[in-house]
PDB file of C-alpha atoms in Angstrom:
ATOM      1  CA  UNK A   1       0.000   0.000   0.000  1.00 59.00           C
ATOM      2  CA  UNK A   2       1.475   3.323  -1.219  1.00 66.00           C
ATOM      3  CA  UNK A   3      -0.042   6.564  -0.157  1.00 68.00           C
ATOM      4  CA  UNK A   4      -0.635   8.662  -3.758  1.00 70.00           C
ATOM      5  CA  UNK A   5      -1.376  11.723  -2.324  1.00 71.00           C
ATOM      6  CA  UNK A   6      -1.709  13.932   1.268  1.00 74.00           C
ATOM      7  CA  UNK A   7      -3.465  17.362   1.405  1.00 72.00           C
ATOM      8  CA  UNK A   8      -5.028  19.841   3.844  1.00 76.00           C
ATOM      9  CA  UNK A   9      -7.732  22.604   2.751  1.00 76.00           C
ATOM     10  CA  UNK A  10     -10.750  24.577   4.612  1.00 79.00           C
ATOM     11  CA  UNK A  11     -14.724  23.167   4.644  1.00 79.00           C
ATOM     12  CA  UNK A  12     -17.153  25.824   3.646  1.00 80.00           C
ATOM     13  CA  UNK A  13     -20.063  25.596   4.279  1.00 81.00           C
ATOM     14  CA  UNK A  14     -19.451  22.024   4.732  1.00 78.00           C
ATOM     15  CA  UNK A  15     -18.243  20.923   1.558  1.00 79.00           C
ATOM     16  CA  UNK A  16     -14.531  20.560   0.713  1.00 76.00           C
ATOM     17  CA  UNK A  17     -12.713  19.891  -2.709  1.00 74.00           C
ATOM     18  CA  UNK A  18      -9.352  17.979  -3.158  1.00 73.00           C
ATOM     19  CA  UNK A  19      -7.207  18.035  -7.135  1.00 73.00           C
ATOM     20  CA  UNK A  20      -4.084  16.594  -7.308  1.00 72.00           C
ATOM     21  CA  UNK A  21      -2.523  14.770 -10.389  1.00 73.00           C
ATOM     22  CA  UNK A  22      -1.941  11.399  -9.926  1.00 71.00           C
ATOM     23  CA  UNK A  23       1.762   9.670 -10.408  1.00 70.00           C
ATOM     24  CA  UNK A  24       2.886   7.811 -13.083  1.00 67.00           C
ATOM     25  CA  UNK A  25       4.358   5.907 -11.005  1.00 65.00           C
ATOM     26  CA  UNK A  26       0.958   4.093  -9.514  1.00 65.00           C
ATOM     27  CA  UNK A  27       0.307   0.818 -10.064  1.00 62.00           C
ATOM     28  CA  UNK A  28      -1.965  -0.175 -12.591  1.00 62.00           C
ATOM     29  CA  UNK A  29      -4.175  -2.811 -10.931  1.00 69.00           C
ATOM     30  CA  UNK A  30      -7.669  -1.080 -12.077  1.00 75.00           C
ATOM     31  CA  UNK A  31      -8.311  -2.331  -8.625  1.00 77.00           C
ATOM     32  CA  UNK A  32     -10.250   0.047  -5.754  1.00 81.00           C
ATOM     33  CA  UNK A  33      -8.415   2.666  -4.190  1.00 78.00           C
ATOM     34  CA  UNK A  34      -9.039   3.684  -0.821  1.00 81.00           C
ATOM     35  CA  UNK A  35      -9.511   8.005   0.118  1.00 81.00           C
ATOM     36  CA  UNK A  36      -9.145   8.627   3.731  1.00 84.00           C
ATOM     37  CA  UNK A  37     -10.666  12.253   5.252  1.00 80.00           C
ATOM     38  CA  UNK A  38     -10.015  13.760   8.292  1.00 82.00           C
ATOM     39  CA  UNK A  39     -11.706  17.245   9.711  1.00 84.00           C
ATOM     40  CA  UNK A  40     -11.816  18.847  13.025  1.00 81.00           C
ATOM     41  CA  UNK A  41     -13.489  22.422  13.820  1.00 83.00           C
ATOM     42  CA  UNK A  42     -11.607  23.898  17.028  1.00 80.00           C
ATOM     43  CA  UNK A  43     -14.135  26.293  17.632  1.00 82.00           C
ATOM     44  CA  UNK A  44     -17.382  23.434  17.966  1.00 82.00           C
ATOM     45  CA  UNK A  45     -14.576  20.752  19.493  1.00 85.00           C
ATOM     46  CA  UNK A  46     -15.586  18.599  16.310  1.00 84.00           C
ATOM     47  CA  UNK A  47     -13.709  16.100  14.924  1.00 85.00           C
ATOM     48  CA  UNK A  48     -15.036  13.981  11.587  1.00 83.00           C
ATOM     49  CA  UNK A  49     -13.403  11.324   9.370  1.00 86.00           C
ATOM     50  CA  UNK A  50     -14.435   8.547   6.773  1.00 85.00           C
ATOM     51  CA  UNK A  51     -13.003   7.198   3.687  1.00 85.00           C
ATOM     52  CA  UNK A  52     -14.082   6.128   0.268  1.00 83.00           C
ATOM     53  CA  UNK A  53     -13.490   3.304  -2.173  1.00 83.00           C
ATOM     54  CA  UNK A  54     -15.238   4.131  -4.697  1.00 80.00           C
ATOM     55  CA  UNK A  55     -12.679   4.219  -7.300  1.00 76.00           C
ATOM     56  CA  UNK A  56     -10.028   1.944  -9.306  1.00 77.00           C
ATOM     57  CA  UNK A  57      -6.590   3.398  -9.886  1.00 71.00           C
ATOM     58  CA  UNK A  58      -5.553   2.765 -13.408  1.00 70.00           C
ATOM     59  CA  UNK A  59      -5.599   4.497 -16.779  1.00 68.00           C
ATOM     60  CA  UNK A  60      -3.628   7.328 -18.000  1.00 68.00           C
ATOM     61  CA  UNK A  61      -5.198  11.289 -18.450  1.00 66.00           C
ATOM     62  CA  UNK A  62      -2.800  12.827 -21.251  1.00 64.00           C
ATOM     63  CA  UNK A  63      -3.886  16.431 -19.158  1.00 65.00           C
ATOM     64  CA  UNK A  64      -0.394  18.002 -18.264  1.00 54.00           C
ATOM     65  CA  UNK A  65       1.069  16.043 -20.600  1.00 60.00           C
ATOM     66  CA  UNK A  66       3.260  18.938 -22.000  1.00 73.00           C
ATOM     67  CA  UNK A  67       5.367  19.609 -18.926  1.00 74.00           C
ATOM     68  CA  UNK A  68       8.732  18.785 -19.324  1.00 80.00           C
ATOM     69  CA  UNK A  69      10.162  20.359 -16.188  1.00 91.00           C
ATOM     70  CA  UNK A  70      11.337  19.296 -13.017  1.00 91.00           C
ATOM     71  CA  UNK A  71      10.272  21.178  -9.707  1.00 96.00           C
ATOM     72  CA  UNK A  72      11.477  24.445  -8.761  1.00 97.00           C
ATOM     73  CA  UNK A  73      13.678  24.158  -5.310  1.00 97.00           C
ATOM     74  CA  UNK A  74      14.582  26.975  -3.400  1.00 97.00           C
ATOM     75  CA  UNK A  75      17.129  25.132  -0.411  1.00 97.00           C
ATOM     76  CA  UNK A  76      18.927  26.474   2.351  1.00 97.00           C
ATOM     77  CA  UNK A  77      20.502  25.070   5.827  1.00 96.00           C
ATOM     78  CA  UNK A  78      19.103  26.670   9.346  1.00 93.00           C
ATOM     79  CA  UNK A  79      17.554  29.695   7.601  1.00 91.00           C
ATOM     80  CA  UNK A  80      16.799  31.982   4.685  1.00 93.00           C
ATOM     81  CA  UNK A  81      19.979  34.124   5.076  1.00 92.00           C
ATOM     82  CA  UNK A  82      22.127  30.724   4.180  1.00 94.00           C
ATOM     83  CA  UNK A  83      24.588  31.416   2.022  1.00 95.00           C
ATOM     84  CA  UNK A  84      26.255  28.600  -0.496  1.00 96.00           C
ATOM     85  CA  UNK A  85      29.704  28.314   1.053  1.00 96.00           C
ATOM     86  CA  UNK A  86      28.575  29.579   4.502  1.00 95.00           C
ATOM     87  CA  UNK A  87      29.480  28.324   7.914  1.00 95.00           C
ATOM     88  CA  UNK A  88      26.788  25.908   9.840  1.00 95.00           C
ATOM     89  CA  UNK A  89      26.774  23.894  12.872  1.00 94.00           C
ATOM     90  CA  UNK A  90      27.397  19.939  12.959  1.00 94.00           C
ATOM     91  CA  UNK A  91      23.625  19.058  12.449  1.00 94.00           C
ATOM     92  CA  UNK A  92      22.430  21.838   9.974  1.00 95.00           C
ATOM     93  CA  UNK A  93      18.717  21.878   9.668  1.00 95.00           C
ATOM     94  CA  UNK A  94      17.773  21.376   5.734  1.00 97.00           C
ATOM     95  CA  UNK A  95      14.970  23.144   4.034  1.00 97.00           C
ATOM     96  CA  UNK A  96      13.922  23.209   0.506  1.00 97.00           C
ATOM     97  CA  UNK A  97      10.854  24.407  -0.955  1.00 97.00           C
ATOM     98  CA  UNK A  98       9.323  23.023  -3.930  1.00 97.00           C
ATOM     99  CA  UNK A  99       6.560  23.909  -6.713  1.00 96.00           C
ATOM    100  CA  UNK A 100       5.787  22.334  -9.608  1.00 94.00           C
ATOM    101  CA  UNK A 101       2.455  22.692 -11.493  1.00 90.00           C
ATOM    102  CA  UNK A 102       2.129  18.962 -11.632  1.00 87.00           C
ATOM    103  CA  UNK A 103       2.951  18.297  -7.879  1.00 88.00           C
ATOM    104  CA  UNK A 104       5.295  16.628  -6.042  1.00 90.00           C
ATOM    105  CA  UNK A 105       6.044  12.797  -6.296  1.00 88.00           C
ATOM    106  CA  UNK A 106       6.387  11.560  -2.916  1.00 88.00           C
ATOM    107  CA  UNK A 107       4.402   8.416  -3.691  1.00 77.00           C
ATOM    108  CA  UNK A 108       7.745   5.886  -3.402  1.00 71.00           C
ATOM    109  CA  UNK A 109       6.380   3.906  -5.917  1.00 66.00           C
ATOM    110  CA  UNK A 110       8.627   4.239  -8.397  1.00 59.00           C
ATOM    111  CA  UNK A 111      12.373   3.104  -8.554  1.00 63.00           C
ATOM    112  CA  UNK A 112      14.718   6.312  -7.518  1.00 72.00           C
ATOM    113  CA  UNK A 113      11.901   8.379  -7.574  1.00 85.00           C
ATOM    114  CA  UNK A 114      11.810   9.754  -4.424  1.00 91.00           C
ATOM    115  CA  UNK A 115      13.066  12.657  -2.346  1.00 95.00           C
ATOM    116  CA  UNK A 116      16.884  12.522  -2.299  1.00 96.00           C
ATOM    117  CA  UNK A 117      19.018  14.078  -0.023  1.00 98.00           C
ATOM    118  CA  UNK A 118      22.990  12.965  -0.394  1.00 97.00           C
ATOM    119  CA  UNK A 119      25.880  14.636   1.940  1.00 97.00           C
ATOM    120  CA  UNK A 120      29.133  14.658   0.100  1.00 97.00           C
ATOM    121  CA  UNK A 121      28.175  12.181  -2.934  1.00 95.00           C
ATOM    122  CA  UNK A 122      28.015   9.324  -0.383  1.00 96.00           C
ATOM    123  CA  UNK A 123      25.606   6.039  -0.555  1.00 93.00           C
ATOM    124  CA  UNK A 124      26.325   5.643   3.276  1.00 94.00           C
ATOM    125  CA  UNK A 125      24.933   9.547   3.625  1.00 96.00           C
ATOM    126  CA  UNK A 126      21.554   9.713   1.770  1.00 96.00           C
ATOM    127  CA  UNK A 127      18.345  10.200   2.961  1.00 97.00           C
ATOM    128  CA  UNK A 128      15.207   9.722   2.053  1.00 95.00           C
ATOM    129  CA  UNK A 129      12.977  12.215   2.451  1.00 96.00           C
ATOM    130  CA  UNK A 130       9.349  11.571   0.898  1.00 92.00           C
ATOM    131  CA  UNK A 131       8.572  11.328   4.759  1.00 92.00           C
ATOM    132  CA  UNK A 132       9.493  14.854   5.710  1.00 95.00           C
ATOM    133  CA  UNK A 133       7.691  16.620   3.075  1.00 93.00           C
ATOM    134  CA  UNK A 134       4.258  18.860   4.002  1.00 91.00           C
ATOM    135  CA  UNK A 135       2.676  19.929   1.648  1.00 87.00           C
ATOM    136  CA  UNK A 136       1.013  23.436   1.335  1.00 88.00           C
ATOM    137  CA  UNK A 137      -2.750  24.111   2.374  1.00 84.00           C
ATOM    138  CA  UNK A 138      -4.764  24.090  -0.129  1.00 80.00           C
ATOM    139  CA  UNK A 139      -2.332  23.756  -3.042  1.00 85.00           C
ATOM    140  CA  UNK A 140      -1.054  20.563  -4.321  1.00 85.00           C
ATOM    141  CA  UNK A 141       1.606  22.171  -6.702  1.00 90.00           C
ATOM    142  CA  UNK A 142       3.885  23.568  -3.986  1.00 93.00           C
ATOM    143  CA  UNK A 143       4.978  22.214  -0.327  1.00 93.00           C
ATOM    144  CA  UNK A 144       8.839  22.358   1.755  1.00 96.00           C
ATOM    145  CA  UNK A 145      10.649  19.645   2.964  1.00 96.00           C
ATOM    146  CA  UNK A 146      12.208  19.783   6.954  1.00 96.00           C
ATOM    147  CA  UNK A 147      15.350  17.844   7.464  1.00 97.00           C
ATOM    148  CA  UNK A 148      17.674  17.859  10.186  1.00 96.00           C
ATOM    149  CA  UNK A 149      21.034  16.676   8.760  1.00 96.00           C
ATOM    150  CA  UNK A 150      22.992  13.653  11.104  1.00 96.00           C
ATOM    151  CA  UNK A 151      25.711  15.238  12.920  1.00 95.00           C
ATOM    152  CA  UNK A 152      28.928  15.912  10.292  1.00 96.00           C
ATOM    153  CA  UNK A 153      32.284  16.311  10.829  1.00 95.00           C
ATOM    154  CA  UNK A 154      33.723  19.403  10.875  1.00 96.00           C
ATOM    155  CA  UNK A 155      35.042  21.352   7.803  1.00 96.00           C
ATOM    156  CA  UNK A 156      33.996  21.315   3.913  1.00 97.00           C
ATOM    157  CA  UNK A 157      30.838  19.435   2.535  1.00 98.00           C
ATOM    158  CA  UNK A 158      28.483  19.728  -0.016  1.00 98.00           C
ATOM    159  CA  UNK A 159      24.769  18.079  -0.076  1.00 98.00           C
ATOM    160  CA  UNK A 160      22.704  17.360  -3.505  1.00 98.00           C
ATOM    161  CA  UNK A 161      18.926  17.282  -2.774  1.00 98.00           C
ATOM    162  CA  UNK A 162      16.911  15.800  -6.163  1.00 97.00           C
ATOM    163  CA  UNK A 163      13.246  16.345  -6.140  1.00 96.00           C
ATOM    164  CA  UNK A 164      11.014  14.303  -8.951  1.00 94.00           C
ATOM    165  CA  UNK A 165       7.078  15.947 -10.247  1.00 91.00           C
ATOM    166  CA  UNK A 166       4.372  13.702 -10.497  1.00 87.00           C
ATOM    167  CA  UNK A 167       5.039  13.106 -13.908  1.00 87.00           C
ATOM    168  CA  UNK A 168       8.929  11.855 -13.296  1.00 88.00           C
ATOM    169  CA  UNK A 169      10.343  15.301 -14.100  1.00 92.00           C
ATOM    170  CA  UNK A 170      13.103  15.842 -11.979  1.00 95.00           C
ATOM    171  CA  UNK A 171      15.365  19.080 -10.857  1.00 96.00           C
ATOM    172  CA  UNK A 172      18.284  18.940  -8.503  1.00 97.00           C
ATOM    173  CA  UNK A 173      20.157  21.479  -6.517  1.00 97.00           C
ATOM    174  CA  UNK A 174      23.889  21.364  -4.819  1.00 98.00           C
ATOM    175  CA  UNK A 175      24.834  23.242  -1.674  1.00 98.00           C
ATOM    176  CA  UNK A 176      28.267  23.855  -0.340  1.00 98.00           C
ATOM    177  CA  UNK A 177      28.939  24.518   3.360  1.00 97.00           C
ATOM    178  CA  UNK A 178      31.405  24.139   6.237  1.00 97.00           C
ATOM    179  CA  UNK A 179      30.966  22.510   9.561  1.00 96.00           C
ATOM    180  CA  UNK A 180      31.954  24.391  12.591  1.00 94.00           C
ATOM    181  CA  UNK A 181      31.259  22.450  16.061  1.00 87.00           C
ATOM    182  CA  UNK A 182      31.458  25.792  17.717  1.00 85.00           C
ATOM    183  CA  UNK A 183      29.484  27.367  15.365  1.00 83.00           C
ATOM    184  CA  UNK A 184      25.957  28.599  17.560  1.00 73.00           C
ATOM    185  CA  UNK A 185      22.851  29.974  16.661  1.00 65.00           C
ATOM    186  CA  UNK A 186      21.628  33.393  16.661  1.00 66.00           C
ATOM    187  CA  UNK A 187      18.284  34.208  18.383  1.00 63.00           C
ATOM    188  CA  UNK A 188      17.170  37.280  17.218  1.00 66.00           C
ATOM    189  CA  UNK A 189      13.775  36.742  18.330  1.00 71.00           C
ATOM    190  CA  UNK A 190      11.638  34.266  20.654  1.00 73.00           C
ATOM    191  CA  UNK A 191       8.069  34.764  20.977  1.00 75.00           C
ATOM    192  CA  UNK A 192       5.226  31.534  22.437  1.00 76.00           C
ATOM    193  CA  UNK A 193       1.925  31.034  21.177  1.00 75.00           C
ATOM    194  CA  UNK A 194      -1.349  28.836  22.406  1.00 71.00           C
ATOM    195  CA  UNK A 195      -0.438  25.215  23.396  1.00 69.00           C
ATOM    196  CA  UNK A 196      -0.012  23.024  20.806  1.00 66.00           C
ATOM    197  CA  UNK A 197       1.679  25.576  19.374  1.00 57.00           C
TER     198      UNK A 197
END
């Protein structure tokens, strides 16, 4: 069982609506498919859920058939102000947003299709990261993955991160850095909110 697709968006006026392009990478059983829902309302304390069958998974749409390009990625370690080259601490905290007008594949299904992050061009080193990607409310074409990187040793690295589309487009993007141990973080501002927050 592979999960095709995850997304969050508002009910109004109790109705919702879901799109997403489906992967090429599915598996063509033209058996049932299963939709799982989840709502809550924190004002009435509400909570709903149910799920659906009522579909088979197979067939091919040729709709979006014309793109040809891989996601857009916009990476950085610990924070926006990063730097290529720039100085980090031993476990640097990835983040790389993506958008791509097909959506993101984070299915697994197919072969070396997945969310790749690799530290230094090592096998031993590369992560996996369909896992730690959210995507963003409401929009199925854009979303950011959250990775904190194992502790490194200290001095040069660089880090690939490859990102596939739903349609097995892909786009890749390098980052050099350099590990400091004594390297600490900055707070420039700390503010709490409501529990969870």
């Amino acid at each position: 069982t592979h999960m095709l697709h995850s997304g969050q968006d508002s009910i109004r006026n109790g109705r919702f609506e879901i799109s997403f392009v489906v992967p090429f990478d599915i598996q063509f059983s033209n058996q049932k498919g299963r939709l799982v829902f989840y709502a809550h309302d924190d004002v009435l304390k509400a909570e709903a859920n149910g799920h659906s069958e009522a579909f088979t998974l197979g067939g091919i749409s040729t709709d979006g058939a014309n793109d040809k390009q891989g996601p857009k990625i916009y990476a950085y370690l610990n924070n926006e102000d990063f730097q290529d080259g720039g100085t980090v601490n031993a476990q640097p905290f990835f983040v790389a947003h993506l958008e791509d007008a097909s959506g993101i594949n984070v299915s697994g299904n197919g072969v070396g299709h997945d969310l790749e992050l690799c530290i230094d061009g090592n096998p031993q080193h590369t992560y996996n990261l369909n896992e730690h990607y959210t995507g963003e409310f409401g929009n199925f074409t854009q979303g950011t993955v959250s990775f904190s990187i194992p502790t490194l040793s200290p001095g040069a690295h660089t880090l690939t991160f490859r990102a596939w589309d739903v349609l097995n487009n892909t786009s890749q993007t390098t980052l050099h850095f350099v590990v400091d141990e004594e390297y600490k973080p900055q707070l420039l501002q700390l503010s709490a909110t409501q529990n969870p927050a």
